[in-house]
CSV table of C-alpha atoms in Angstrom, one decimal:
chain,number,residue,atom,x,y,z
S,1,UNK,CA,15.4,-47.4,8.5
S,2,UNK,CA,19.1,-47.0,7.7
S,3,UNK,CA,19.1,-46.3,4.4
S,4,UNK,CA,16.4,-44.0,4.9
S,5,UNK,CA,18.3,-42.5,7.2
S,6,UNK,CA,21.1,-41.5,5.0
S,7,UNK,CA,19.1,-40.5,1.6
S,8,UNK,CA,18.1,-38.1,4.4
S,9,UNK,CA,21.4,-36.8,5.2
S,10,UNK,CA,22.5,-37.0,1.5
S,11,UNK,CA,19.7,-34.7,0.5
S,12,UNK,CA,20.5,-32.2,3.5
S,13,UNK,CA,24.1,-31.9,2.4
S,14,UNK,CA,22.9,-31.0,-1.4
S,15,UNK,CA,21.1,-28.0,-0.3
S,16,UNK,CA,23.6,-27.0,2.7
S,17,UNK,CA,25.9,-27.2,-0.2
S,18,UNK,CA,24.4,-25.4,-2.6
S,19,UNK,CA,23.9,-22.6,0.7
S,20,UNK,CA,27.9,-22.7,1.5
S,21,UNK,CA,28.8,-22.6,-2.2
S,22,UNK,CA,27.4,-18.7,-2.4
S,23,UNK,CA,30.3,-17.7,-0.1
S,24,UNK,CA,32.7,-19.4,-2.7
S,25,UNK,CA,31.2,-19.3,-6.1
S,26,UNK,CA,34.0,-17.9,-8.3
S,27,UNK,CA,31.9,-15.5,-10.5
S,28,UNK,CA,31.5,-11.5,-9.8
S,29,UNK,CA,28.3,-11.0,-7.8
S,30,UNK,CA,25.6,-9.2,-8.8
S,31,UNK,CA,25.2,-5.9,-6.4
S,32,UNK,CA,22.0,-5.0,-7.2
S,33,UNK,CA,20.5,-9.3,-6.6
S,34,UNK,CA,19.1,-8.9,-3.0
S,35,UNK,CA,18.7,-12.9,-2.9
S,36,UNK,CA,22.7,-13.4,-4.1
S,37,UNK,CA,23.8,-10.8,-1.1
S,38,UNK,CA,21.4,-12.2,1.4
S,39,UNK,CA,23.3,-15.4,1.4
S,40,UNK,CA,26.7,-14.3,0.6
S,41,UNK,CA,26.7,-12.4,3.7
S,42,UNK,CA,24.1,-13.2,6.3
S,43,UNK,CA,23.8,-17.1,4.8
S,44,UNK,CA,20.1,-16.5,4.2
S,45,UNK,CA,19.0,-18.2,1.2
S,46,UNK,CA,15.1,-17.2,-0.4
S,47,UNK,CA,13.6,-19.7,-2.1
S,48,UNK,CA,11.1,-19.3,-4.9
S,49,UNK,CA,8.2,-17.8,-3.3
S,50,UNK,CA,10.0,-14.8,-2.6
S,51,UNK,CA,10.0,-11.9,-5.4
S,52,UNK,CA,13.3,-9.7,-5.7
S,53,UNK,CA,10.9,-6.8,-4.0
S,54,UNK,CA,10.5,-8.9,-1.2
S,55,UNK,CA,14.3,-9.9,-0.7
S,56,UNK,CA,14.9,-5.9,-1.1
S,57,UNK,CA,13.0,-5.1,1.4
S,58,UNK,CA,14.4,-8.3,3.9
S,59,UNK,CA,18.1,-7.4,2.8
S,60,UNK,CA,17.5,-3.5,4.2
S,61,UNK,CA,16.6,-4.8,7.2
S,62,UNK,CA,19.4,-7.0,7.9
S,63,UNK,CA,21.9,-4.1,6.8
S,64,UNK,CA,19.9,-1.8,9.5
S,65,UNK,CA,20.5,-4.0,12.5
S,66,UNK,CA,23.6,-5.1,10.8
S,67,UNK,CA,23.6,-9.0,12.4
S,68,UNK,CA,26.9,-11.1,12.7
S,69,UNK,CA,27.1,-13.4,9.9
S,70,UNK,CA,25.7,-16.3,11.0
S,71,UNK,CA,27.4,-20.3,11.4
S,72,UNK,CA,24.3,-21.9,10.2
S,73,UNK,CA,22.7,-21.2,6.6
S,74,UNK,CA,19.2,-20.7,7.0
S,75,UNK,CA,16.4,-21.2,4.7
S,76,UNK,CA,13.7,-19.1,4.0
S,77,UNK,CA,10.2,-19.3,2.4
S,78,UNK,CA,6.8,-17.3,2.1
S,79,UNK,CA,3.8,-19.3,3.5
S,80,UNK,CA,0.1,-18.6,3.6
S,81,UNK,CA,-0.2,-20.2,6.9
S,82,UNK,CA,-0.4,-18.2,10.3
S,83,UNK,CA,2.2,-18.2,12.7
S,84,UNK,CA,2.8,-16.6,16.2
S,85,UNK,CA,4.7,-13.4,15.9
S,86,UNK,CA,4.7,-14.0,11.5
S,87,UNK,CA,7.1,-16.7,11.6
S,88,UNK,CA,8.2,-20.8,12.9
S,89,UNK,CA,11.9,-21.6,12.9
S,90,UNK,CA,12.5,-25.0,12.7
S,91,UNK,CA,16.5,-26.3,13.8
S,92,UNK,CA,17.6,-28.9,11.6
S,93,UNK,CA,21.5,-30.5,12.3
S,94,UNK,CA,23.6,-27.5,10.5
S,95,UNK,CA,20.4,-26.0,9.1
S,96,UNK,CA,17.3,-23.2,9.9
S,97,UNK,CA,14.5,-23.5,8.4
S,98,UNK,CA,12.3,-20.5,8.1
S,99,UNK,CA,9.0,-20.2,7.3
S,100,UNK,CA,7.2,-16.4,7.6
S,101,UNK,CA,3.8,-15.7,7.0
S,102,UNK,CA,2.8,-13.8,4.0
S,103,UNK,CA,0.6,-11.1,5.7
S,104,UNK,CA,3.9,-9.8,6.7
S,105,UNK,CA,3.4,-7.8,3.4
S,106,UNK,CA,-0.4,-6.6,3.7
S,107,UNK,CA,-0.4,-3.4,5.5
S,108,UNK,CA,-2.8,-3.8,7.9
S,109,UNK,CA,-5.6,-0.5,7.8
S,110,UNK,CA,-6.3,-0.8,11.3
S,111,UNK,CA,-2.9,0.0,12.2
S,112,UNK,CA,-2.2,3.1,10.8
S,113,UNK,CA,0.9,3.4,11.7
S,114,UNK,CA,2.2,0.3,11.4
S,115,UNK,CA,3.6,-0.3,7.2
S,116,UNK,CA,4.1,-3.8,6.5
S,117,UNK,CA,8.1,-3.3,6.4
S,118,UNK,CA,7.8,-2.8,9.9
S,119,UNK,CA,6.0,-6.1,10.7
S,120,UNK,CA,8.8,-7.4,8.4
S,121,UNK,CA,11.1,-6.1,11.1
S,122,UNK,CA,9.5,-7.7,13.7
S,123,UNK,CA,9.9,-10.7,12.2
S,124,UNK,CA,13.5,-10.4,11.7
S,125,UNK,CA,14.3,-9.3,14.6
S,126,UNK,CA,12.6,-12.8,15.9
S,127,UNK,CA,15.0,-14.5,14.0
S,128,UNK,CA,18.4,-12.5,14.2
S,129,UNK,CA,17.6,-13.0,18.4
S,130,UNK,CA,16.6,-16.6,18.1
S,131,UNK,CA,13.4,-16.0,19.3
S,132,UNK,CA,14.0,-13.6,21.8
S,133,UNK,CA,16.6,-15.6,23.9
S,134,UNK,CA,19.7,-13.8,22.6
S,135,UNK,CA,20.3,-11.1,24.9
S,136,UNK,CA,23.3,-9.4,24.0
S,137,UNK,CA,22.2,-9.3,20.2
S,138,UNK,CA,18.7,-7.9,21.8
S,139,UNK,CA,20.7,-5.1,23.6
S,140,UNK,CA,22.8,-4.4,20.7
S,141,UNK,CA,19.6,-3.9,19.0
S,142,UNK,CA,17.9,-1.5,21.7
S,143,UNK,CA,21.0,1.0,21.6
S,144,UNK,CA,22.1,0.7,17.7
S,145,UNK,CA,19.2,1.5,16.3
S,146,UNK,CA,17.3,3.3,19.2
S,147,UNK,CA,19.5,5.0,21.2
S,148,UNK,CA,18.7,2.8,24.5
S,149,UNK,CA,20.8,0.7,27.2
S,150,UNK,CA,18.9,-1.3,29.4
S,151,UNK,CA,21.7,-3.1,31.3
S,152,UNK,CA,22.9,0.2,33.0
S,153,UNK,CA,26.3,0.1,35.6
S,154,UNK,CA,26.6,1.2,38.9
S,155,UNK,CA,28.4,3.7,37.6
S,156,UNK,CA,25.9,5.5,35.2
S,157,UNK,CA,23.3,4.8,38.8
S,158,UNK,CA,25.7,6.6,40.8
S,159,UNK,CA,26.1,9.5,38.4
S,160,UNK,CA,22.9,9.7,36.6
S,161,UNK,CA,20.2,7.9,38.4
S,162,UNK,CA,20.8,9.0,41.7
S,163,UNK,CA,21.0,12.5,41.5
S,164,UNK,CA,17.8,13.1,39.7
S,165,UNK,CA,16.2,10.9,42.5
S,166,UNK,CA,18.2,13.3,45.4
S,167,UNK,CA,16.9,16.4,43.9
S,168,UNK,CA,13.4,15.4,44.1
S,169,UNK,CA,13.5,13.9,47.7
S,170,UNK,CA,13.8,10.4,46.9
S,171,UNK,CA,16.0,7.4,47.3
S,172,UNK,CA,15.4,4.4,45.2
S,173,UNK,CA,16.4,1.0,46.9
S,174,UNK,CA,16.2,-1.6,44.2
S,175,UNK,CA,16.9,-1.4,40.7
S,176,UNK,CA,16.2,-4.9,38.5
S,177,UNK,CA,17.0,-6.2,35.3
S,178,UNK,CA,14.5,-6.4,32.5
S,179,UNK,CA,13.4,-9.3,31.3
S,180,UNK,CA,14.3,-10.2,27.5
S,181,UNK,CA,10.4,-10.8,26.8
S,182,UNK,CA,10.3,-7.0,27.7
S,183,UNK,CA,13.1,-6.0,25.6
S,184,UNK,CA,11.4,-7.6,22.3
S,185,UNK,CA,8.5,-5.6,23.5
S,186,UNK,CA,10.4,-2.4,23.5
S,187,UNK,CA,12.0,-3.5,20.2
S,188,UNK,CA,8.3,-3.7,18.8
S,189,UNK,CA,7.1,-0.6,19.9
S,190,UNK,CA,9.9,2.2,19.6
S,191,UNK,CA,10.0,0.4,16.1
S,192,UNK,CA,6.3,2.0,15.6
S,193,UNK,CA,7.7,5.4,15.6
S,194,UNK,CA,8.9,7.3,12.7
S,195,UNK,CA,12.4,6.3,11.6
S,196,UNK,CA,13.6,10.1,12.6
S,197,UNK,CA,12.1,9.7,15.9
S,198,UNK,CA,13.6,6.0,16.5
S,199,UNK,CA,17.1,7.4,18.2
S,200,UNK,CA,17.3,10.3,20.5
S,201,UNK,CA,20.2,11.6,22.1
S,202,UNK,CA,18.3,13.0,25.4
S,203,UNK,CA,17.0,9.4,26.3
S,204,UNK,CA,19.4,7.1,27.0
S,205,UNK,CA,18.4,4.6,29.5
S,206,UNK,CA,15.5,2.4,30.4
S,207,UNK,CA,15.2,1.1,34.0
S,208,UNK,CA,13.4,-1.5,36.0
S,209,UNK,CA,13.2,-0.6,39.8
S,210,UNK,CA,11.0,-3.2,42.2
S,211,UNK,CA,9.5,-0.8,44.4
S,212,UNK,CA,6.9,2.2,44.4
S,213,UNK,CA,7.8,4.6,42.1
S,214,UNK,CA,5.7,7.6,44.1
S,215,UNK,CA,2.2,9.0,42.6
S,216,UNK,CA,0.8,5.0,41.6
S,217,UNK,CA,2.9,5.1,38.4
S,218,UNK,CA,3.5,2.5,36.3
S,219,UNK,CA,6.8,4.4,34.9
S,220,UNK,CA,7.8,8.0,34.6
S,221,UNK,CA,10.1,9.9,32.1
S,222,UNK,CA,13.0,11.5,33.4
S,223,UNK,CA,13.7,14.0,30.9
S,224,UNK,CA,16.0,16.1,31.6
S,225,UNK,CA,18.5,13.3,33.1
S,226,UNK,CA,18.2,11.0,30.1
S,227,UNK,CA,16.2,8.1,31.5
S,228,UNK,CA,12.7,5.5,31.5
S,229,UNK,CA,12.0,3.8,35.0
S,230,UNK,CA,9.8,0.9,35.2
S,231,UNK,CA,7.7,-0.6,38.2
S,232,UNK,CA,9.0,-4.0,37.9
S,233,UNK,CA,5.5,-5.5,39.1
S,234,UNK,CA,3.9,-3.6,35.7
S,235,UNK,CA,6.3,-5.7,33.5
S,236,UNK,CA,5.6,-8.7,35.1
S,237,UNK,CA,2.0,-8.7,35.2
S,238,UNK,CA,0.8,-6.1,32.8
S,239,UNK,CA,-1.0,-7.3,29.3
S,240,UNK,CA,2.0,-6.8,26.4
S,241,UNK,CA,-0.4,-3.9,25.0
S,242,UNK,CA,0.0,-1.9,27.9
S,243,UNK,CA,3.5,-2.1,28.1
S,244,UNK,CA,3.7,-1.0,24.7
S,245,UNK,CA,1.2,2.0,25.8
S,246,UNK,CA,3.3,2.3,29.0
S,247,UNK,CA,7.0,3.2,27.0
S,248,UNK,CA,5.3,5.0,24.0
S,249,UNK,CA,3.8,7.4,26.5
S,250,UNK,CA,6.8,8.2,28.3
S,251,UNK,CA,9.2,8.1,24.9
S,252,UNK,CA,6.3,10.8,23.6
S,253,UNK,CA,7.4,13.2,26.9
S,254,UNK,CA,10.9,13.4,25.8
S,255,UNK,CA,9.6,14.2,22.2
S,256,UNK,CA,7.3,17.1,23.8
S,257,UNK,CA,10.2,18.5,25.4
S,258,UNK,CA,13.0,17.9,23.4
S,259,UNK,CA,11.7,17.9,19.5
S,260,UNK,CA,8.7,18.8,18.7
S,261,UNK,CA,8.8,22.6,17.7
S,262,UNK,CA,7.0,25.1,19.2
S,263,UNK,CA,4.4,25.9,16.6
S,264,UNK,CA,3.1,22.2,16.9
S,265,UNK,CA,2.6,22.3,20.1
S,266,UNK,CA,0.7,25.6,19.9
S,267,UNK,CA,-1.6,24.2,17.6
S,268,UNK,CA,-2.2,20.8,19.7
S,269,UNK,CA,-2.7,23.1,23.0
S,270,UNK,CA,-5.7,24.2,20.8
S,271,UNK,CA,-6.1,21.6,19.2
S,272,UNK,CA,-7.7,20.4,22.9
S,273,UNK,CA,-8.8,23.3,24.4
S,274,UNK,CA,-5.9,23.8,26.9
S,275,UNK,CA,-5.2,27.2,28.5
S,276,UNK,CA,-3.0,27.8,31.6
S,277,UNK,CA,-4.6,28.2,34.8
S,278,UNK,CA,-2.7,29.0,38.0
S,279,UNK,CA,-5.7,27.7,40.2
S,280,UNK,CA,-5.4,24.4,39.1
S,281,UNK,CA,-3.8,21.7,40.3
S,282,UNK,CA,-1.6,21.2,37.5
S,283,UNK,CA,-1.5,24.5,36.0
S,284,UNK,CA,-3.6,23.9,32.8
S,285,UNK,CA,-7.7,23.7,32.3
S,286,UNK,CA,-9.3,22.9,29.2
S,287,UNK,CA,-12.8,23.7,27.9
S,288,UNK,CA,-13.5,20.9,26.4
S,289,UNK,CA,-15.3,17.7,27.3
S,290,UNK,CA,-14.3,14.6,28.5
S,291,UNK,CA,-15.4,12.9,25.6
S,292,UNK,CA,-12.7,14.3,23.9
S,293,UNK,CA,-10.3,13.0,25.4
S,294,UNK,CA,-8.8,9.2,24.8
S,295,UNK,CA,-8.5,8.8,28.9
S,296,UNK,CA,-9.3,10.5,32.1
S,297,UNK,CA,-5.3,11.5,32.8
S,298,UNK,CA,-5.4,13.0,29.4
S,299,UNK,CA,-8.1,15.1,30.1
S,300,UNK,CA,-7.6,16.2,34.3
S,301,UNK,CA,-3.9,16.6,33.3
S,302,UNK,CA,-2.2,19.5,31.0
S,303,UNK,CA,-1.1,19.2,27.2
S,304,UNK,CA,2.0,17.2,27.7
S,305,UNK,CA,0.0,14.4,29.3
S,306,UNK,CA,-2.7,14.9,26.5
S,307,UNK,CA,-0.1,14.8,23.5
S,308,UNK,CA,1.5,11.3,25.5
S,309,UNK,CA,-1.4,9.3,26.2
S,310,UNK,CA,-3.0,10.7,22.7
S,311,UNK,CA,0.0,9.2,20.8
S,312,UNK,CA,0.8,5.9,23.0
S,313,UNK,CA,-3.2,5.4,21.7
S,314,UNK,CA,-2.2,5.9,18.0
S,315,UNK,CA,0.2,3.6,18.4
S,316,UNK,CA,-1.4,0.9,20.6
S,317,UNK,CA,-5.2,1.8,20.2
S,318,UNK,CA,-6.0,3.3,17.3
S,319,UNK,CA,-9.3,2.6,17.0
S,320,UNK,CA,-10.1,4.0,21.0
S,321,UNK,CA,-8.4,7.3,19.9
S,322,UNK,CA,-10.3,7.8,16.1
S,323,UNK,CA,-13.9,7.0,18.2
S,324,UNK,CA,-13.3,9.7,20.4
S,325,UNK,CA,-11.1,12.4,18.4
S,326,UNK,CA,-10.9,11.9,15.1
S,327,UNK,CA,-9.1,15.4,14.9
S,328,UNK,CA,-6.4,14.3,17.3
S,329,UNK,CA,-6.0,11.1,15.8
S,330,UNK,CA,-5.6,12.9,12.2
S,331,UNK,CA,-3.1,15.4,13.8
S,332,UNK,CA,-1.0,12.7,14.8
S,333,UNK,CA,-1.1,11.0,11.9
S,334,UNK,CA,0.0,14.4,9.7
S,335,UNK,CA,1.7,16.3,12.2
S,336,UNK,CA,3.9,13.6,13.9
S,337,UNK,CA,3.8,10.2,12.3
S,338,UNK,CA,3.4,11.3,8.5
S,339,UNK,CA,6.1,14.7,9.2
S,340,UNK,CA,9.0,12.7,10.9
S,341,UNK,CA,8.2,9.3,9.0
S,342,UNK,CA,9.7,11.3,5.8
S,343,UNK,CA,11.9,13.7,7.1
S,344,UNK,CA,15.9,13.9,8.1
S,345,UNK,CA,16.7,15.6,11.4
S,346,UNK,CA,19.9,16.6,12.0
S,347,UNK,CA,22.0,15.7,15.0
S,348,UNK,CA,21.9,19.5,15.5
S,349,UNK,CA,18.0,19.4,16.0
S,350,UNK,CA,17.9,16.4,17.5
S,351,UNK,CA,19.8,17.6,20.4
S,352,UNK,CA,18.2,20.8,20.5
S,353,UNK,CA,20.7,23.4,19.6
């Protein structure tokens, strides 16, 4: 058992070696050999199964989050198997070993808006936060590459937070931290959006409060004081699909009255039929039916609602939004997802000068 013991830890030093020797290699790298930057400065080393296509793609994600290099090399290979959340990490003494699943690279046609470099992402991100434990690389994550802190201080409550609850008549009581389960959920899903549309300057803070937050919501969009609020009971106990539904809904408000220009929403108020009417109860009727609608809100509410829970279904639901409006779901697709997913907005539009 000895001996077997130590051929073992002879052959785990000959490839830990031939990981640490990338960093120290006396030979000019090769800039444009995803595979050779990879491990020379994130310690990830691809095996064979990987093409240089692949490792392109993997190496662009890494420089987008931009993760500390790590202390221990990690290992990575392309499998056919299926995995929980596209990939297994398995902790060897000085060693990762990382195994992701191949439909990683399949774009899935039932998510339309979901390329496989995305679930690529996703599958990083696993990694880079050790499975979702790492919670100040999780956070660094959330406001880097989206704008968002989740971890607010009393100071930002006293000066933010509180007034926009004064001027409305209310006064919150408890305000609770968000789990990091949650946070990889938010990851997943403000990923979904276009790149343009991942980081905007008027939201700046999601929130967790454990009380009622008025009207039976399960979260409402602050949007002209910069913030999300969560019922902390919907986080805990709602299915990870409908939190998904929950933030892409009230991320789409701030995108209704922030970005999205003025034409586009002309066309999407006819798009549905909308026109103002001061005897309702929320100022706008439509004259269409309820069928065409992806959800009773949609349809009793007014355009902004419509446009939100529209979009949270294109992201979430597809298939419950193309059954019942193909039109909407095709708008979305051309109009939002298709326009911003290859387009540059300028800070100067973004903040809506």
């Amino acid at each position: 058992m000895k001996k077997t013991k130590n051929i073992s830890l002879i052959l785990f030093a000959i490839v830990a070696l031939q990981i640490g020797c990338l960093s120290s290699l006396q030979f000019e790298p090769r800039n444009d050999d995803p595979k050779f930057l990879l491990g020379q400065d994130y310690f990830v080393r691809l095996d064979s199964t990987w093409t240089t296509e692949q490792a392109q793609k993997l190496l662009k994600i890494f420089k987008s989050i931009s993760p500390d290099k790590s202390e221990q090399p990690s290992v990575w290979k392309i499998s056919n198997e299926d995995f929980k959340s596209d990939i297994k990490i398995q902790a060897q003494i000085g060693l990762r070993s990382v195994t992701i699943s191949s439909d990683v690279f399949v774009v899935d046609g039932s998510q339309s808006a979901t390329s496989s470099d995305k679930r690529l992402f996703k599958t990083a991100v696993q990694f880079i936060t050790e499975n979702g434990t790492n919670r100040p690389v999780i956070k660094r994550i959330l406001h880097e590459r989206y704008g968002i802190t989740v971890d607010v201080s009393s100071d930002v409550r006293q000066h933010v937070m509180l007034p926009a609850y004064a001027a409305h008549k209310r006064t919150p009581k408890a305000f609770s931290a968000i789990d990091n389960e949650d946070l990889m959920i938010f990851i997943a899903i403000l990923e979904d959006f276009p790149q343009a549309l991942h980081k905007m300057p008027q939201l700046k803070y999601v929130i967790s409060r454990d009380e009622d937050l008025g009207d039976g919501a399960a979260a409402k969009a602050w949007t002209g004081n910069g913030f999300i609020e969560f019922k902390k009971s919907v986080l805990d106990n709602a299915p990870i699909s409908e939190i998904r539904k929950i933030l892409a809904h009230e991320k789409s408000h701030f995108l209704w009255t922030h970005l999205l220009p003025i034409q586009l929403k002309e066309d999407w108020i006819a798009l549905g039929g909308w026109y103002e009417d001061k005897g309702s109860e929320h100022g706008w009727s439509t004259n269409k039916k309820r069928a065409e609608f992806v959800t009773d809100y949609a349809f009793e509410k007014n355009p902004n609602e419509d446009m939100a829970d529209s979009l949270a279904y294109y992201l979430v639901y597809p298939e419950k939004l193309r059954a019942c409006n193909m039109d909407k779901y095709n708008f979305i697709h051309e109009r939002i997802m298709h326009t911003y997913g290859n387009r540059y907005i300028s800070p100067d539009m973004l903040s809506g000068r």
